[in-house]
CSV table of C-alpha atoms in Angstrom, one decimal:
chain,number,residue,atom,x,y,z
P,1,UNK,CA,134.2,117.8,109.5
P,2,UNK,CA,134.9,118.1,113.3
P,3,UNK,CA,137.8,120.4,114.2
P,4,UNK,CA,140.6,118.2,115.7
P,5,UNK,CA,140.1,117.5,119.6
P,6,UNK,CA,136.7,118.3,119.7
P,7,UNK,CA,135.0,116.2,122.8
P,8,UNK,CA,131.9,113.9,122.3
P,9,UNK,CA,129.8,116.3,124.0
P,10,UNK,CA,130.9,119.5,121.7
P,11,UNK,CA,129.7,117.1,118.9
P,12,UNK,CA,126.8,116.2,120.6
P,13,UNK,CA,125.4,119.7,121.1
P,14,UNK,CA,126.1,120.2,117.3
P,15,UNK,CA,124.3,117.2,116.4
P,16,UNK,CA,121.4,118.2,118.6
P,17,UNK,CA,121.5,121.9,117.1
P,18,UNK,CA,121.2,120.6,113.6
P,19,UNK,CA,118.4,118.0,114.5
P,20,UNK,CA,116.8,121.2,116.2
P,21,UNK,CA,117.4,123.7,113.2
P,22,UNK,CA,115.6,120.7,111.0
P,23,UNK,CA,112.9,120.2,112.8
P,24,UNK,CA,112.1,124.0,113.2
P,25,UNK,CA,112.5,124.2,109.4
P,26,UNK,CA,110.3,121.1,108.8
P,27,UNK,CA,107.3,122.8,110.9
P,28,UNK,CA,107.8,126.3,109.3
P,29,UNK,CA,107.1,124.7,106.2
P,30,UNK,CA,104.3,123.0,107.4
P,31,UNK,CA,102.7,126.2,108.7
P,32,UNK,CA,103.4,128.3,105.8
P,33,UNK,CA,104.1,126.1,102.7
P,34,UNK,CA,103.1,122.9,102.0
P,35,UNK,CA,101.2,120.6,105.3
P,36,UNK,CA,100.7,116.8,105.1
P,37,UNK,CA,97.3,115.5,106.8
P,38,UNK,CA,96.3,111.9,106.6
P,39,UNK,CA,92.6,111.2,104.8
P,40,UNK,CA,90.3,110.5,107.7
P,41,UNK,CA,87.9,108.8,106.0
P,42,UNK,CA,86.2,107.5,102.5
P,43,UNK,CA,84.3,110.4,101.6
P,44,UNK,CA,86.7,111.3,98.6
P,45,UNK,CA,87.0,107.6,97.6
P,46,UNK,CA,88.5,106.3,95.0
P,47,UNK,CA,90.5,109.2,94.3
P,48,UNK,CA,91.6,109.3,98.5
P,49,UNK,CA,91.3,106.8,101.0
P,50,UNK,CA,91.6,106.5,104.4
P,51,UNK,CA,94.9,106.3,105.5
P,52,UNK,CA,96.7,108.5,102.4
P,53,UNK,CA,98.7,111.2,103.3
P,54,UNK,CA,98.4,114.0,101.0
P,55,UNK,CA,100.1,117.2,100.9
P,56,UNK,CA,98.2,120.5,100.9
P,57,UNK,CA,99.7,123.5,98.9
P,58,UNK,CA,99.1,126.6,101.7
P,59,UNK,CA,100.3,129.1,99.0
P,60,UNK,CA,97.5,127.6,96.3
P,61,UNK,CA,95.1,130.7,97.2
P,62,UNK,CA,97.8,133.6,98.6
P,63,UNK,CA,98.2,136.5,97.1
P,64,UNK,CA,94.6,137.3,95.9
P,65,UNK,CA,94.3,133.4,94.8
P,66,UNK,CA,90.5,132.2,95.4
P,67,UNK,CA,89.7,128.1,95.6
P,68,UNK,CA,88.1,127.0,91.9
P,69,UNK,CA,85.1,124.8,91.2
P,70,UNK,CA,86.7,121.2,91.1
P,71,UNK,CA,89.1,122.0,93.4
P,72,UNK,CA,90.1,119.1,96.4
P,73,UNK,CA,90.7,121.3,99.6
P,74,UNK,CA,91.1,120.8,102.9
P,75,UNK,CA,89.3,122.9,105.1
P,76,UNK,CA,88.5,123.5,108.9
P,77,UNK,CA,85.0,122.7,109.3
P,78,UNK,CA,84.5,124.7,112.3
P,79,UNK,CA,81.5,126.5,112.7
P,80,UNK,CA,80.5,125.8,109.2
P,81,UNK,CA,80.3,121.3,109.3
P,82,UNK,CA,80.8,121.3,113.1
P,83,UNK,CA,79.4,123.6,115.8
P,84,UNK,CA,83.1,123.1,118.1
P,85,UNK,CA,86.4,121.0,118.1
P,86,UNK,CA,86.6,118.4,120.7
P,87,UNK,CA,89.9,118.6,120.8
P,88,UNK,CA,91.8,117.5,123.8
P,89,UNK,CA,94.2,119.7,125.5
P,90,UNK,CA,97.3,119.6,127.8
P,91,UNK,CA,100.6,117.4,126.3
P,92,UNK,CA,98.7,114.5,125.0
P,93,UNK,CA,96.9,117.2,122.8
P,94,UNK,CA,99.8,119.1,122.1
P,95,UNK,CA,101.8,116.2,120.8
P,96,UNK,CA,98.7,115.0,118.4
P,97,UNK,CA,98.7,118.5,117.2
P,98,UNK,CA,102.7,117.8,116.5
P,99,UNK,CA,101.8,114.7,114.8
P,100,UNK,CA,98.9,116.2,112.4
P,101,UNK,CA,101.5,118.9,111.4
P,102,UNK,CA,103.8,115.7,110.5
P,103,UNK,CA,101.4,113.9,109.1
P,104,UNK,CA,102.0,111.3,111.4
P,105,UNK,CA,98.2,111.3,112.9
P,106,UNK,CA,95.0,111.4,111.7
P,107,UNK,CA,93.3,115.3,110.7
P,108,UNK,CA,91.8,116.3,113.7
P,109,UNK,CA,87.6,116.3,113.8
P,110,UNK,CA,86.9,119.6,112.3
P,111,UNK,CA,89.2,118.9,109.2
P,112,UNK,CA,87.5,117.5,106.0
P,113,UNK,CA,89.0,116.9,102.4
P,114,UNK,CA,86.2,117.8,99.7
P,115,UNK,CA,85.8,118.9,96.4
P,116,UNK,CA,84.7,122.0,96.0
P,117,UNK,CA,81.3,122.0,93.2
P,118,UNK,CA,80.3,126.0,93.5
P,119,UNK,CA,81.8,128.9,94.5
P,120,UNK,CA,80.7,132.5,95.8
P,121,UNK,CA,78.3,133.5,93.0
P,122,UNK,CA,77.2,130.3,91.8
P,123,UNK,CA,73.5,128.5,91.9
P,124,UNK,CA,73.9,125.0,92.6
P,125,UNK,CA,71.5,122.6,91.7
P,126,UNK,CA,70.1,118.7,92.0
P,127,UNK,CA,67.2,117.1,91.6
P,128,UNK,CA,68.1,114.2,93.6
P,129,UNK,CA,67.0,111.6,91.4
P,130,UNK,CA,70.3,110.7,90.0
P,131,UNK,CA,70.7,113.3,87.4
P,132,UNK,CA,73.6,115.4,87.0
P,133,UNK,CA,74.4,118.2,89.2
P,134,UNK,CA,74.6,121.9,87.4
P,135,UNK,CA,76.0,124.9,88.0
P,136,UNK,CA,74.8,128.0,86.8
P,137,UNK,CA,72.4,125.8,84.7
P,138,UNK,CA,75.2,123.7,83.0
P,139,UNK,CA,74.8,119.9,84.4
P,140,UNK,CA,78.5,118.9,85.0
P,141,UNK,CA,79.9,115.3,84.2
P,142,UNK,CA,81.5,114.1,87.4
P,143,UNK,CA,82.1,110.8,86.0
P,144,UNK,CA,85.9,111.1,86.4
P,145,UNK,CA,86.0,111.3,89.9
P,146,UNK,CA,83.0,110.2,91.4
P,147,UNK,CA,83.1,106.3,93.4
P,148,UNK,CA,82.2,103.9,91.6
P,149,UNK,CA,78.0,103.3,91.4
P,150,UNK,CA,77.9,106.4,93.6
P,151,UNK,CA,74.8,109.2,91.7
P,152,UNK,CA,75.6,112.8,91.9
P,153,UNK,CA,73.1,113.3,94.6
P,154,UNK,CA,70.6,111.3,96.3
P,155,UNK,CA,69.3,114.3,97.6
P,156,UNK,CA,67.7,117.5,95.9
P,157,UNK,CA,68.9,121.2,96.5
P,158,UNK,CA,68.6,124.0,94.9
P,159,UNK,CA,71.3,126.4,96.5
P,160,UNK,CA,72.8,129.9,96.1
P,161,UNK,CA,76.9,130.1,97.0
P,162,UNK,CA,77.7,133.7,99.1
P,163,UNK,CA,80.2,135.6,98.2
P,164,UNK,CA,83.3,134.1,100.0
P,165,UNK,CA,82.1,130.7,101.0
P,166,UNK,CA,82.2,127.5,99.2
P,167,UNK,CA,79.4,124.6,98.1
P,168,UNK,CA,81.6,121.5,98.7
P,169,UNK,CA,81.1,117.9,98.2
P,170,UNK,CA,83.1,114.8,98.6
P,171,UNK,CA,83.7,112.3,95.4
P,172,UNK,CA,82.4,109.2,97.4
P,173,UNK,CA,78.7,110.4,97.9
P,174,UNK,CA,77.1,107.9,99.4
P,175,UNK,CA,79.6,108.3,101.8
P,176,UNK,CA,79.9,111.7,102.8
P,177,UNK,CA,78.5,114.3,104.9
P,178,UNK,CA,79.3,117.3,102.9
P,179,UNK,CA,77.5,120.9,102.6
P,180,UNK,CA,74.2,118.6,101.2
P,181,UNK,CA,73.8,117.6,105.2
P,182,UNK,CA,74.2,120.8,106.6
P,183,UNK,CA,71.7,122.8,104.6
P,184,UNK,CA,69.1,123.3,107.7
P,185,UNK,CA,71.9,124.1,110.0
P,186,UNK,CA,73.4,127.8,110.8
P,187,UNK,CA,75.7,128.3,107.8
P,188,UNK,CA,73.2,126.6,105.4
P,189,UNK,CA,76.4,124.3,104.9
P,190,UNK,CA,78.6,126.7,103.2
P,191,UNK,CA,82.4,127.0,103.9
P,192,UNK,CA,83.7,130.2,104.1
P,193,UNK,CA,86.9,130.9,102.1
P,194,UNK,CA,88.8,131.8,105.2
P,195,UNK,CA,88.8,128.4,106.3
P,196,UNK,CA,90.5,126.3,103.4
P,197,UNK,CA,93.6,125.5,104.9
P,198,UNK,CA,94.9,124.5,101.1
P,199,UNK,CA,94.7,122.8,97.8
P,200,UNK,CA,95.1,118.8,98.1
P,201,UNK,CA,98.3,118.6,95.2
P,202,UNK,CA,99.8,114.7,95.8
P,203,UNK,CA,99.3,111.6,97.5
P,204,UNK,CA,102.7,110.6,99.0
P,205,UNK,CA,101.8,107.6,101.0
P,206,UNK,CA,101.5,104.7,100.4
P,207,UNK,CA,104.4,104.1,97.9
P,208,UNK,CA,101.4,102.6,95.3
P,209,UNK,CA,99.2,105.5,95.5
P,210,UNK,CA,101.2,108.0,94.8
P,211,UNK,CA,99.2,110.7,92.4
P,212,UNK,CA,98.6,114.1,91.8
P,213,UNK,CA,95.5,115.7,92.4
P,214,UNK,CA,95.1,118.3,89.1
P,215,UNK,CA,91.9,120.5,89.0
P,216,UNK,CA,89.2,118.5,87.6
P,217,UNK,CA,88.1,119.8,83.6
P,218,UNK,CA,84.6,118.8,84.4
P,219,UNK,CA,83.3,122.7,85.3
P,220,UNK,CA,84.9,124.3,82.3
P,221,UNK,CA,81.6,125.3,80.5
P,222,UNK,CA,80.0,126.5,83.8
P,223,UNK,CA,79.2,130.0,83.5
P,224,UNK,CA,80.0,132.7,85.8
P,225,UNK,CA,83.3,133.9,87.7
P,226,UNK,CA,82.0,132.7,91.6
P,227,UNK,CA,82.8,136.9,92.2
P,228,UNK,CA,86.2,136.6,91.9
P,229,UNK,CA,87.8,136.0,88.4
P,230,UNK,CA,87.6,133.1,85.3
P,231,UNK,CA,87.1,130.0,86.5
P,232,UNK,CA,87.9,127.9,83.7
């Protein structure tokens, strides 16, 4: 309540302080905590589309936590999917930065949303002829997430993940360019661990979309830790 007498500009300045201490509040969470990024495209289609906002949980792999296989992460695919960030500079780049960190804008160019198939440890596999992918020699059932009429893989590799880095692929896969197109390229189109920016947990926009994203069961009988603990 204001103190008696207080003059429209006193209750100004307290307005704008407490629109300020919000706002700084808002974007520490954003750094540290929880970030919203608008899905740039349909690579993770049906389970993301362009246009959701999702929020990543920054906190998912602190403390010694490691991305797991069937995880949905968003990542910065610099140096690893893209050689530089275009990004522009000066105000107009400085308030589209604000906007990303709002989820008001679009991810910038070297952010992607995948799911992540193998992890540091793990011998990825495809025939490319429609079969099921396997890891560590167990073909996994991706039928719960993958697009609709979409095959594991078109294409054939026959990868091993680093330690650290990630194999990751997007659920729409005739749709994405994912760590299958960047296998001839520096980085043989792993992700390094470093770079995850977090673990996709909701869809908060639109209203009719809203979901959470929970760990996919379809890896539970691959073998191995990926280096770093159980995965199941």
């Amino acid at each position: 309540m204001d103190e008696p007498g207080a003059s429209p500009r006193s209750r100004s300045r307290e307005l704008l302080l407490l629109a300020g201490t919000c706002l700084l509040a808002l974007l520490l969470v954003n750094a540290f905590v929880a970030r919203p990024f608008a899905v740039p495209s349909g690579s993770m289609e049906n389970g993301l589309r362009p246009g959701d906002r999702l929020i990543a949980n920054q906190l998912a792999y602190s403390f010694g936590g490691h991305p797991q296989r069937g995880d949905v992460v968003v990542f910065d695919g610099t140096g690893s999917f893209r050689r530089g960030s275009a990004e522009p500079t000066g105000f107009g780049g400085a308030l589209r930065a604000l906007g990303r960190d709002l989820g008001l804008a679009p991810a910038g160019d070297s952010v992607y949303v995948k799911r992540v198939i193998g992890v540091g440890g793990d011998r990825v596999t495809s025939t490319g002829s429609g079969e099921r992918i396997t890891v560590n020699g167990v073909p996994i059932d991706e039928s719960s997430y993958l697009a609709p009429g979409d095959e594991p893989s078109n294409v054939a590799f026959d990868v091993r993940v680093p330690a650290g880095k990630l194999w990751v692929m997007g659920d729409h896969r005739s749709a994405s360019r994912d760590s299958r197109d960047h296998l001839g390229e520096p980085g043989g189109g792993f992700v390094p661990e470093g770079k995850v920016i977090g673990r996709a947990e909701w869809v908060v926009y639109p209203v009719g979309h809203w979901a959470g994203l929970d760990r996919s069961a379809a890896f539970a009988a691959a073998g191995g830790t990926g280096g770093h603990g159980d995965q199941r």
